[in-house]
Amino acid sequence: MGTGAWRPAILLVEDDPGDALLVEEMVADSPTEMRFVWAHSLAQALEELRGWQPDCILLDLHLPDAQGLEALTRLQAGAKDVAVVVLTGLAEDGTGLEAVAAGAQDYLVKGRVDPELLSRAVRYAVQRKQAEVTTAALQAGQLRAQENARLERGLLPSPRLRDAAAFGVVARYRPGRAQALLGGDFYDLVQVPDGTVHAVIGDVSGHGPDEAALGVALRIAWRTLVIGGATGVEQMSLLEEVMTAERTGPEIFATLTSIELPPDGSVARIVRAGHPGLLVHRPGSVKWIDPPGGPALGMVPGLCNWPVSELPLTGSDALVVFTDGLFEGRTGPGSERMGESGLLKLAEDAADQPAEAFVDTLIARAAEAAADHGGLTDDIAVLHLHWRTTTGSST
């Protein structure tokens, strides 16, 4: 911030023409070249601030339309990121300190200011304000990251398996571009005492803390229902009750796929509520399936039915379920997207890879395909599920 290149813009808020002239002369004689604008009242200053933002405001606390710290408070509301230096009288040292405590960056006593002191006060005030703004943004970012981390732990728990040696699961989550707002993608996996593995993956519409919190509520409700023995249509109906009770508006909905995998590995029972289809991954091959399903949760509350479909499995079959962020990235100009067929092609190309490599390759190639058109802007959750066989063919 060298004095040769930087020309700070100064807004003086002062009703006394004589004092204003003295400040203007000091600005002209300052070693730092400054741009100068004079406002005769607080109202005029606030009007000026609607059109531009100065680097520093010199504020007299005795104005015809605002007195004392009221002037500072009202000015800060209209220019929260602008440095403020308060101008006080010779007998108002305490007022200047109070103004600094209330948020001003510095104060100057009229009659004791020269061009050098004014220049230094403006430079330091701007630097202090920039440091305050940067620190506040950093703290806000840290708090947001901590909140997102807590929500993510609620959305993406560790699988609860009683026999991890018998069942293989690969779980992945990738936040959307820059993770500016956390989405409501969630998954869970629970093995109950009879050995059946239950899995769920879902996606609450929208992005933000409300949607993420709703995703957490649905995931916890799903786990509770599974442990309590509720499955199939009963489970979906109860989840929809939770959904409609907890959502912030009637436009919010959630898509979801819930799966039961009995320990004999011969079948998968699938219930879909508006969620995308899934992949069956066998060593060297992949196919897309769209089991019968019903509407997303919350679309027409209390009027839906979600059929339970049974999918026969062989010993080497794995199910791959995911949220739509995996295939909705833009891959061409305009609104051209990868879509289900594009995702299937990526999966076929990686079909000979084992479970973890298959999932990671799928996500990486989807991101690569969208890289030149804004990247993957939505969150992605993926589960790869399979019973392990003695030959380990799908691991």
Short mmCIF file of N, CA and C in Angstrom, two decimals, residues 6-30 32-40 44 48 52-60 85 87 108 113 118-119 122:
data_model
loop_
_atom_site.label_atom_id
_atom_site.label_comp_id
_atom_site.label_asym_id
_atom_site.label_seq_id
_atom_site.Cartn_x
_atom_site.Cartn_y
_atom_site.Cartn_z
N TRP A 6 -1.26 4.34 -4.08
CA TRP A 6 -2.58 4.26 -3.45
C TRP A 6 -3.12 5.66 -3.18
N ARG A 7 -4.32 5.96 -3.69
CA ARG A 7 -4.98 7.25 -3.48
C ARG A 7 -6.28 7.00 -2.72
N PRO A 8 -6.23 7.02 -1.39
CA PRO A 8 -7.45 6.72 -0.64
C PRO A 8 -8.53 7.75 -0.89
N ALA A 9 -9.77 7.27 -0.94
CA ALA A 9 -10.93 8.16 -1.09
C ALA A 9 -11.48 8.46 0.30
N ILE A 10 -11.61 9.75 0.61
CA ILE A 10 -12.03 10.20 1.93
C ILE A 10 -13.41 10.84 1.83
N LEU A 11 -14.31 10.43 2.73
CA LEU A 11 -15.61 11.10 2.86
C LEU A 11 -15.61 11.82 4.20
N LEU A 12 -15.67 13.13 4.17
CA LEU A 12 -15.76 13.92 5.39
C LEU A 12 -17.23 14.21 5.69
N VAL A 13 -17.66 13.88 6.91
CA VAL A 13 -19.03 14.17 7.34
C VAL A 13 -18.92 15.24 8.42
N GLU A 14 -19.18 16.47 8.05
CA GLU A 14 -18.93 17.63 8.91
C GLU A 14 -19.89 18.76 8.52
N ASP A 15 -20.61 19.31 9.51
CA ASP A 15 -21.58 20.38 9.19
C ASP A 15 -20.97 21.77 9.27
N ASP A 16 -19.80 21.91 9.89
CA ASP A 16 -19.17 23.22 10.03
C ASP A 16 -18.30 23.52 8.81
N PRO A 17 -18.65 24.53 7.99
CA PRO A 17 -17.87 24.81 6.79
C PRO A 17 -16.41 25.16 7.09
N GLY A 18 -16.17 25.88 8.23
CA GLY A 18 -14.81 26.24 8.57
C GLY A 18 -13.96 25.02 8.86
N ASP A 19 -14.49 24.06 9.65
CA ASP A 19 -13.76 22.83 9.95
C ASP A 19 -13.56 22.00 8.69
N ALA A 20 -14.57 22.00 7.84
CA ALA A 20 -14.46 21.23 6.60
C ALA A 20 -13.36 21.80 5.71
N LEU A 21 -13.25 23.14 5.66
CA LEU A 21 -12.21 23.77 4.85
C LEU A 21 -10.82 23.42 5.38
N LEU A 22 -10.66 23.42 6.71
CA LEU A 22 -9.37 23.06 7.30
C LEU A 22 -8.98 21.63 6.93
N VAL A 23 -9.94 20.71 7.02
CA VAL A 23 -9.65 19.31 6.66
C VAL A 23 -9.28 19.22 5.18
N GLU A 24 -10.02 19.92 4.33
CA GLU A 24 -9.74 19.88 2.90
C GLU A 24 -8.32 20.39 2.61
N GLU A 25 -7.90 21.45 3.33
CA GLU A 25 -6.55 21.98 3.13
C GLU A 25 -5.50 20.98 3.60
N MET A 26 -5.77 20.30 4.72
CA MET A 26 -4.81 19.30 5.19
C MET A 26 -4.73 18.12 4.22
N VAL A 27 -5.84 17.75 3.64
CA VAL A 27 -5.84 16.69 2.62
C VAL A 27 -4.98 17.11 1.44
N ALA A 28 -5.11 18.37 1.01
CA ALA A 28 -4.33 18.87 -0.12
C ALA A 28 -2.84 18.89 0.19
N ASP A 29 -2.48 19.14 1.47
CA ASP A 29 -1.07 19.22 1.86
C ASP A 29 -0.51 17.88 2.34
N SER A 30 -1.35 16.86 2.39
CA SER A 30 -0.92 15.56 2.92
C SER A 30 0.12 14.91 2.01
N THR A 32 0.24 11.90 1.41
CA THR A 32 -0.51 10.88 0.68
C THR A 32 -1.58 11.58 -0.15
N GLU A 33 -1.56 11.36 -1.45
CA GLU A 33 -2.58 11.97 -2.31
C GLU A 33 -3.93 11.32 -2.03
N MET A 34 -4.92 12.13 -1.74
CA MET A 34 -6.25 11.61 -1.39
C MET A 34 -7.33 12.25 -2.25
N ARG A 35 -8.38 11.46 -2.49
CA ARG A 35 -9.58 12.00 -3.12
C ARG A 35 -10.56 12.40 -2.01
N PHE A 36 -11.19 13.56 -2.14
CA PHE A 36 -11.92 14.14 -1.02
C PHE A 36 -13.36 14.49 -1.42
N VAL A 37 -14.31 14.06 -0.59
CA VAL A 37 -15.72 14.40 -0.77
C VAL A 37 -16.26 14.88 0.58
N TRP A 38 -17.04 15.94 0.55
CA TRP A 38 -17.59 16.51 1.78
C TRP A 38 -19.10 16.33 1.81
N ALA A 39 -19.60 15.76 2.93
CA ALA A 39 -21.04 15.65 3.18
C ALA A 39 -21.37 16.53 4.37
N HIS A 40 -22.44 17.36 4.25
CA HIS A 40 -22.78 18.35 5.28
C HIS A 40 -23.58 17.73 6.43
N GLN A 44 -26.87 13.22 4.12
CA GLN A 44 -26.15 13.38 2.86
C GLN A 44 -25.05 12.32 2.73
N GLU A 48 -24.58 9.52 -0.18
CA GLU A 48 -23.33 9.33 -0.91
C GLU A 48 -22.94 7.85 -0.92
N TRP A 52 -21.23 4.91 -3.82
CA TRP A 52 -19.82 4.52 -3.82
C TRP A 52 -19.37 4.24 -2.39
N GLN A 53 -18.23 3.61 -2.27
CA GLN A 53 -17.66 3.29 -0.96
C GLN A 53 -16.28 3.93 -0.83
N PRO A 54 -16.12 4.88 0.07
CA PRO A 54 -14.79 5.46 0.28
C PRO A 54 -13.89 4.47 1.01
N ASP A 55 -12.62 4.79 1.10
CA ASP A 55 -11.70 3.98 1.89
C ASP A 55 -11.79 4.34 3.36
N CYS A 56 -12.07 5.61 3.64
CA CYS A 56 -12.12 6.06 5.03
C CYS A 56 -13.14 7.19 5.16
N ILE A 57 -13.86 7.20 6.29
CA ILE A 57 -14.81 8.26 6.60
C ILE A 57 -14.28 9.05 7.80
N LEU A 58 -14.19 10.36 7.65
CA LEU A 58 -13.88 11.25 8.77
C LEU A 58 -15.21 11.79 9.29
N LEU A 59 -15.53 11.46 10.53
CA LEU A 59 -16.88 11.72 11.04
C LEU A 59 -16.85 12.66 12.24
N ASP A 60 -17.53 13.78 12.11
CA ASP A 60 -17.79 14.66 13.25
C ASP A 60 -18.99 14.11 14.00
N VAL A 85 -12.77 7.26 11.09
CA VAL A 85 -11.98 8.03 12.04
C VAL A 85 -12.88 9.16 12.56
N LEU A 87 -13.85 12.61 14.52
CA LEU A 87 -13.29 13.93 14.83
C LEU A 87 -13.95 14.46 16.09
N LEU A 108 -9.37 11.62 16.00
CA LEU A 108 -8.48 12.76 15.91
C LEU A 108 -9.13 13.94 16.63
N VAL A 113 -4.43 18.45 14.68
CA VAL A 113 -4.19 17.61 13.51
C VAL A 113 -3.38 18.41 12.49
N LEU A 118 -2.87 13.44 9.82
CA LEU A 118 -4.09 13.02 9.11
C LEU A 118 -3.79 11.88 8.14
N SER A 119 -2.70 12.01 7.37
CA SER A 119 -2.34 10.97 6.41
C SER A 119 -2.07 9.64 7.12
N VAL A 122 -5.35 8.05 8.52
CA VAL A 122 -6.16 7.43 7.46
C VAL A 122 -5.56 6.10 7.03
#
